[in-house]
């Protein structure tokens, strides 16, 4: 539950925990499938320190929340990229909006039976739509985060449970009720992306999928906007310690990310090999000012974008 709140940006840090936990290497968990069965030793008491030094005082470091084991503690900046095997799409009906009217937008998915879980940021134009309600289905209230609702962003994260309802292509997983503030088509104002919670899904084969919405059965490739470049706002922002810069690439290729101050002085430069789909770069605050406004720029073949971020003490 705590990890889901972090993913949904409801919480910004792990409560009642630390970033790393250290377990004595010699400790044997009595129930390996339940590491919280009893308190595990995180200290070693040494009396009368021997002149020959300390031996057999080893710890194993465990990164809290590192579900896919990709944390690299010896790296100040690192990139994460995964091969996209396809696109998980929400199927929506496109409608013509009239200002003042309310519309219930049902989210179904033709491939839901083959998906183990998904997460994404649902983005809507705040000038065109007002969220009135979220109607539960297979996806429940706790699967949504509304921290960034004022920005037109709804975070969502869901995983299949063994005792959950039978999933079918025509069943509404959930519905969003909007009040239209202007006229136009719904497809102009509603999309799925990675602005806060990165868009990703996993099928029953463990393959990584992009997440998109499609209207009236449009092709999945079009719905996914596979040929787009996009630089996302870093999260958290403001930040201390480290922050994540996400970006989307239409194809594999070299990428340069530059962090600079307001005068244009380069503070950090990272070159990396990006992959098609969603990527993220974790930037450590080492070498950066203690506080202030910074700029970060993404450069790749045919595309450049810059955003601001704030570092605090």
Short mmCIF file of C-alpha atoms in Angstrom, two decimals:
data_model
loop_
_atom_site.label_atom_id
_atom_site.label_comp_id
_atom_site.label_asym_id
_atom_site.label_seq_id
_atom_site.Cartn_x
_atom_site.Cartn_y
_atom_site.Cartn_z
CA UNK A 1 0.00 0.00 0.00
CA UNK A 2 2.84 2.41 0.83
CA UNK A 3 4.58 1.70 -2.48
CA UNK A 4 1.36 2.28 -4.39
CA UNK A 5 0.90 5.66 -2.67
CA UNK A 6 4.42 6.59 -3.74
CA UNK A 7 3.74 5.48 -7.33
CA UNK A 8 0.52 7.51 -7.39
CA UNK A 9 2.30 10.56 -5.92
CA UNK A 10 -0.09 10.56 -2.96
CA UNK A 11 2.96 10.31 -0.71
CA UNK A 12 6.38 11.74 -1.57
CA UNK A 13 8.43 9.59 0.80
CA UNK A 14 8.24 6.23 2.53
CA UNK A 15 6.75 6.69 5.99
CA UNK A 16 8.18 4.80 8.97
CA UNK A 17 11.08 3.57 6.89
CA UNK A 18 14.42 4.59 5.40
CA UNK A 19 15.77 4.47 1.87
CA UNK A 20 18.07 1.57 2.75
CA UNK A 21 17.91 -1.21 5.35
CA UNK A 22 21.00 -3.15 6.44
CA UNK A 23 20.71 -6.76 7.56
CA UNK A 24 23.51 -8.74 9.15
CA UNK A 25 24.81 -11.12 6.47
CA UNK A 26 24.81 -14.13 8.80
CA UNK A 27 21.15 -13.64 9.72
CA UNK A 28 18.76 -16.35 8.47
CA UNK A 29 15.15 -15.26 8.04
CA UNK A 30 12.91 -17.81 9.82
CA UNK A 31 10.21 -17.30 7.17
CA UNK A 32 11.84 -16.23 3.86
CA UNK A 33 8.46 -15.37 2.34
CA UNK A 34 7.66 -13.08 5.27
CA UNK A 35 10.75 -11.01 6.17
CA UNK A 36 8.70 -9.01 8.70
CA UNK A 37 7.91 -12.13 10.78
CA UNK A 38 10.35 -10.93 13.43
CA UNK A 39 12.61 -7.85 13.78
CA UNK A 40 15.86 -8.51 11.94
CA UNK A 41 19.25 -7.39 13.30
CA UNK A 42 20.48 -4.08 11.86
CA UNK A 43 23.34 -3.46 14.29
CA UNK A 44 26.36 -5.38 15.54
CA UNK A 45 27.60 -4.71 19.06
CA UNK A 46 31.36 -4.98 19.51
CA UNK A 47 32.90 -4.82 22.96
CA UNK A 48 36.65 -4.49 23.53
CA UNK A 49 37.57 -3.67 19.95
CA UNK A 50 40.37 -6.09 18.93
CA UNK A 51 43.67 -4.66 17.81
CA UNK A 52 43.60 -6.83 14.70
CA UNK A 53 40.47 -5.12 13.46
CA UNK A 54 36.91 -6.27 12.92
CA UNK A 55 35.98 -9.36 10.93
CA UNK A 56 32.71 -11.14 10.24
CA UNK A 57 30.75 -7.91 10.63
CA UNK A 58 29.19 -7.86 7.18
CA UNK A 59 25.81 -6.42 6.24
CA UNK A 60 23.57 -6.84 3.21
CA UNK A 61 22.05 -3.56 1.99
CA UNK A 62 18.42 -3.72 0.85
CA UNK A 63 16.94 -0.84 -1.19
CA UNK A 64 13.40 -0.22 -0.04
CA UNK A 65 10.91 -0.34 -2.91
CA UNK A 66 13.40 -1.76 -5.42
CA UNK A 67 10.93 -4.28 -6.81
CA UNK A 68 12.78 -4.94 -10.09
CA UNK A 69 16.29 -4.87 -8.52
CA UNK A 70 17.66 -2.06 -10.73
CA UNK A 71 18.96 0.26 -7.98
CA UNK A 72 22.66 1.08 -8.42
CA UNK A 73 24.01 2.71 -5.24
CA UNK A 74 27.43 3.49 -6.75
CA UNK A 75 26.06 5.66 -9.55
CA UNK A 76 25.24 9.35 -9.28
CA UNK A 77 23.17 9.29 -12.46
CA UNK A 78 21.73 6.29 -14.16
CA UNK A 79 19.29 5.52 -16.95
CA UNK A 80 16.57 2.96 -17.00
CA UNK A 81 15.19 1.68 -20.27
CA UNK A 82 13.14 -1.32 -21.24
CA UNK A 83 12.17 -2.85 -24.56
CA UNK A 84 8.52 -2.16 -25.34
CA UNK A 85 6.73 -5.34 -26.46
CA UNK A 86 3.51 -3.58 -27.41
CA UNK A 87 0.82 -1.25 -26.10
CA UNK A 88 -1.89 -1.77 -23.52
CA UNK A 89 -4.77 0.46 -24.58
CA UNK A 90 -7.85 1.74 -22.82
CA UNK A 91 -10.84 1.77 -25.18
CA UNK A 92 -13.00 4.88 -24.94
CA UNK A 93 -15.93 6.22 -26.89
CA UNK A 94 -15.21 9.59 -28.47
CA UNK A 95 -18.03 12.08 -28.00
CA UNK A 96 -18.78 15.64 -29.01
CA UNK A 97 -18.71 17.81 -25.91
CA UNK A 98 -21.07 20.65 -25.10
CA UNK A 99 -20.14 23.13 -22.39
CA UNK A 100 -22.00 22.51 -19.13
CA UNK A 101 -22.95 18.89 -19.83
CA UNK A 102 -21.64 15.93 -17.84
CA UNK A 103 -20.16 12.86 -19.54
CA UNK A 104 -19.39 9.45 -18.07
CA UNK A 105 -16.27 8.11 -19.77
CA UNK A 106 -16.00 4.32 -19.40
CA UNK A 107 -12.50 2.82 -19.58
CA UNK A 108 -12.48 -0.74 -20.98
CA UNK A 109 -9.56 -2.71 -22.41
CA UNK A 110 -9.66 -5.47 -25.01
CA UNK A 111 -6.44 -7.01 -23.65
CA UNK A 112 -7.26 -6.78 -19.95
CA UNK A 113 -7.39 -10.58 -19.50
CA UNK A 114 -3.73 -10.85 -20.52
CA UNK A 115 -2.46 -7.98 -18.36
CA UNK A 116 -1.14 -8.47 -14.84
CA UNK A 117 -0.98 -4.78 -13.99
CA UNK A 118 -0.56 -1.24 -15.25
CA UNK A 119 0.23 2.27 -14.11
CA UNK A 120 0.01 5.63 -15.89
CA UNK A 121 -0.91 9.28 -15.64
CA UNK A 122 -4.27 10.20 -17.16
CA UNK A 123 -4.04 13.76 -18.45
CA UNK A 124 -6.95 16.02 -19.31
CA UNK A 125 -7.18 19.65 -20.32
CA UNK A 126 -8.14 21.54 -17.18
CA UNK A 127 -9.55 24.34 -19.32
CA UNK A 128 -11.84 21.95 -21.19
CA UNK A 129 -12.85 19.38 -18.57
CA UNK A 130 -13.67 19.27 -14.86
CA UNK A 131 -13.49 15.94 -13.02
CA UNK A 132 -16.75 15.33 -11.17
CA UNK A 133 -16.42 11.73 -10.00
CA UNK A 134 -14.57 8.43 -10.35
CA UNK A 135 -16.83 5.38 -10.61
CA UNK A 136 -15.24 2.15 -9.40
CA UNK A 137 -15.26 -1.13 -11.30
CA UNK A 138 -12.46 -3.67 -11.28
CA UNK A 139 -10.23 -0.67 -10.54
CA UNK A 140 -10.99 0.78 -7.11
CA UNK A 141 -10.64 4.16 -5.42
CA UNK A 142 -7.29 3.22 -3.88
CA UNK A 143 -5.90 2.72 -7.39
CA UNK A 144 -6.04 6.46 -8.10
CA UNK A 145 -4.10 9.50 -6.92
CA UNK A 146 -5.52 13.01 -7.14
CA UNK A 147 -2.57 14.99 -5.79
CA UNK A 148 -2.06 16.69 -9.18
CA UNK A 149 -5.74 17.05 -10.08
CA UNK A 150 -5.38 20.83 -10.24
CA UNK A 151 -2.92 20.31 -13.10
CA UNK A 152 -5.33 18.05 -14.98
CA UNK A 153 -3.46 14.88 -13.97
CA UNK A 154 -4.83 11.68 -12.41
CA UNK A 155 -2.36 8.99 -11.42
CA UNK A 156 -3.44 5.36 -11.52
CA UNK A 157 -1.87 2.02 -10.63
CA UNK A 158 -3.57 -1.39 -10.69
CA UNK A 159 -2.55 -5.01 -10.46
CA UNK A 160 -4.63 -8.14 -10.95
CA UNK A 161 -5.61 -9.96 -7.77
CA UNK A 162 -6.46 -13.65 -7.68
CA UNK A 163 -9.86 -12.97 -6.11
CA UNK A 164 -10.74 -9.97 -8.28
CA UNK A 165 -13.66 -9.87 -10.68
CA UNK A 166 -13.59 -11.64 -14.02
CA UNK A 167 -12.01 -9.32 -16.56
CA UNK A 168 -13.55 -9.04 -20.02
CA UNK A 169 -12.96 -6.72 -22.96
CA UNK A 170 -16.37 -5.07 -22.66
CA UNK A 171 -16.39 -4.58 -18.89
CA UNK A 172 -15.72 -1.04 -17.69
CA UNK A 173 -12.67 -1.16 -15.46
CA UNK A 174 -13.63 2.27 -14.16
CA UNK A 175 -15.33 5.43 -15.37
CA UNK A 176 -14.44 9.09 -15.08
CA UNK A 177 -17.25 11.62 -14.92
CA UNK A 178 -16.35 14.96 -16.49
CA UNK A 179 -18.20 18.25 -16.84
CA UNK A 180 -17.34 19.97 -20.12
CA UNK A 181 -16.10 23.53 -19.88
CA UNK A 182 -15.88 24.03 -23.62
CA UNK A 183 -16.96 22.44 -26.89
CA UNK A 184 -14.94 19.94 -28.87
CA UNK A 185 -14.30 16.21 -29.04
CA UNK A 186 -13.27 14.25 -25.96
CA UNK A 187 -10.23 12.88 -27.81
CA UNK A 188 -8.84 16.41 -28.03
CA UNK A 189 -8.62 16.76 -24.27
CA UNK A 190 -7.89 13.32 -22.72
CA UNK A 191 -4.80 11.11 -22.99
CA UNK A 192 -2.50 8.76 -21.06
CA UNK A 193 1.15 9.54 -20.40
CA UNK A 194 3.99 9.58 -17.89
CA UNK A 195 3.81 13.11 -16.53
CA UNK A 196 3.81 11.92 -12.90
CA UNK A 197 3.42 8.14 -12.78
CA UNK A 198 5.29 6.52 -15.70
CA UNK A 199 3.02 4.75 -18.20
CA UNK A 200 3.77 1.05 -18.22
CA UNK A 201 1.99 -2.29 -18.11
CA UNK A 202 3.02 -5.93 -17.89
CA UNK A 203 1.39 -8.86 -19.63
CA UNK A 204 1.16 -12.42 -18.33
CA UNK A 205 4.48 -13.23 -20.04
CA UNK A 206 6.22 -10.52 -18.02
CA UNK A 207 6.75 -8.29 -21.05
CA UNK A 208 6.84 -4.50 -20.72
CA UNK A 209 4.07 -2.55 -22.50
CA UNK A 210 3.37 1.11 -23.17
CA UNK A 211 -0.02 2.50 -22.05
CA UNK A 212 -2.35 4.62 -24.17
CA UNK A 213 -6.01 5.49 -24.70
CA UNK A 214 -7.72 4.98 -28.04
CA UNK A 215 -11.05 6.29 -29.19
CA UNK A 216 -13.61 4.36 -31.23
CA UNK A 217 -11.22 1.47 -31.90
CA UNK A 218 -8.42 3.43 -33.57
CA UNK A 219 -5.21 1.40 -34.22
CA UNK A 220 -3.14 0.81 -31.09
CA UNK A 221 -0.01 2.14 -32.77
CA UNK A 222 -1.74 5.44 -33.42
CA UNK A 223 -3.14 5.55 -29.92
CA UNK A 224 0.29 5.06 -28.44
CA UNK A 225 1.74 7.97 -30.43
CA UNK A 226 4.76 5.77 -30.91
CA UNK A 227 6.58 8.33 -33.04
CA UNK A 228 6.69 11.02 -30.38
CA UNK A 229 9.50 12.62 -28.44
CA UNK A 230 8.54 13.86 -24.99
CA UNK A 231 10.44 15.26 -22.01
CA UNK A 232 8.55 15.00 -18.73
CA UNK A 233 8.71 17.11 -15.60
CA UNK A 234 11.15 15.69 -13.07
CA UNK A 235 9.69 14.04 -9.98
CA UNK A 236 9.79 14.88 -7.20
CA UNK A 237 10.00 18.61 -7.83
CA UNK A 238 11.20 20.45 -5.77
CA UNK A 239 13.67 17.78 -4.66
CA UNK A 240 16.58 17.05 -2.38
CA UNK A 241 18.90 14.10 -2.70
CA UNK A 242 17.79 12.77 -6.06
CA UNK A 243 15.12 13.24 -8.68
CA UNK A 244 13.91 11.35 -11.75
CA UNK A 245 13.83 12.85 -15.26
CA UNK A 246 11.58 10.86 -17.57
CA UNK A 247 11.45 11.01 -21.35
CA UNK A 248 9.89 9.12 -24.25
CA UNK A 249 11.74 8.22 -27.45
CA UNK A 250 10.28 6.94 -30.74
CA UNK A 251 13.39 4.85 -31.44
CA UNK A 252 16.64 3.68 -29.85
CA UNK A 253 19.42 6.24 -30.00
CA UNK A 254 22.03 8.32 -28.17
CA UNK A 255 20.75 10.92 -25.73
CA UNK A 256 22.41 13.80 -23.89
CA UNK A 257 20.92 15.28 -20.72
CA UNK A 258 22.44 18.52 -19.45
CA UNK A 259 21.73 20.17 -16.09
CA UNK A 260 22.64 23.87 -15.89
CA UNK A 261 22.08 26.86 -13.66
CA UNK A 262 20.16 29.99 -14.63
CA UNK A 263 23.30 31.54 -16.15
CA UNK A 264 23.73 28.59 -18.50
CA UNK A 265 26.74 27.11 -16.69
CA UNK A 266 26.74 23.33 -17.15
CA UNK A 267 26.65 21.52 -13.80
CA UNK A 268 26.10 17.95 -14.94
CA UNK A 269 26.18 16.26 -18.33
CA UNK A 270 25.10 12.67 -18.96
CA UNK A 271 25.39 10.80 -22.26
CA UNK A 272 23.49 7.56 -22.57
CA UNK A 273 21.88 5.14 -25.00
CA UNK A 274 18.11 5.59 -24.88
CA UNK A 275 15.60 2.97 -25.94
CA UNK A 276 12.31 3.23 -27.77
CA UNK A 277 9.53 4.08 -25.34
CA UNK A 278 9.81 5.37 -21.81
CA UNK A 279 13.22 6.02 -20.23
CA UNK A 280 14.22 7.70 -17.01
CA UNK A 281 17.39 9.20 -15.65
CA UNK A 282 17.98 9.39 -11.89
CA UNK A 283 20.01 12.49 -11.04
CA UNK A 284 21.78 12.81 -7.71
CA UNK A 285 22.18 16.25 -6.10
CA UNK A 286 25.92 15.73 -5.57
CA UNK A 287 27.75 18.47 -7.43
CA UNK A 288 24.64 20.63 -7.68
CA UNK A 289 23.91 23.82 -5.70
CA UNK A 290 22.32 23.39 -2.29
CA UNK A 291 19.18 25.16 -3.50
CA UNK A 292 17.80 27.13 -6.40
CA UNK A 293 16.29 26.88 -9.88
CA UNK A 294 18.03 24.68 -12.45
CA UNK A 295 17.36 23.79 -16.07
CA UNK A 296 17.63 20.35 -17.64
CA UNK A 297 17.85 19.80 -21.38
CA UNK A 298 17.28 16.63 -23.38
CA UNK A 299 19.03 16.42 -26.74
CA UNK A 300 18.75 13.63 -29.27
CA UNK A 301 18.54 13.29 -33.02
CA UNK A 302 16.07 15.90 -34.26
CA UNK A 303 14.74 16.85 -30.84
CA UNK A 304 15.66 19.24 -28.02
CA UNK A 305 13.58 20.20 -25.00
CA UNK A 306 14.26 22.05 -21.75
CA UNK A 307 12.40 22.18 -18.44
CA UNK A 308 12.99 23.78 -15.04
CA UNK A 309 13.46 22.02 -11.73
CA UNK A 310 14.00 23.25 -8.18
CA UNK A 311 16.49 21.86 -5.66
CA UNK A 312 16.00 22.59 -1.96
CA UNK A 313 18.17 22.19 1.10
#
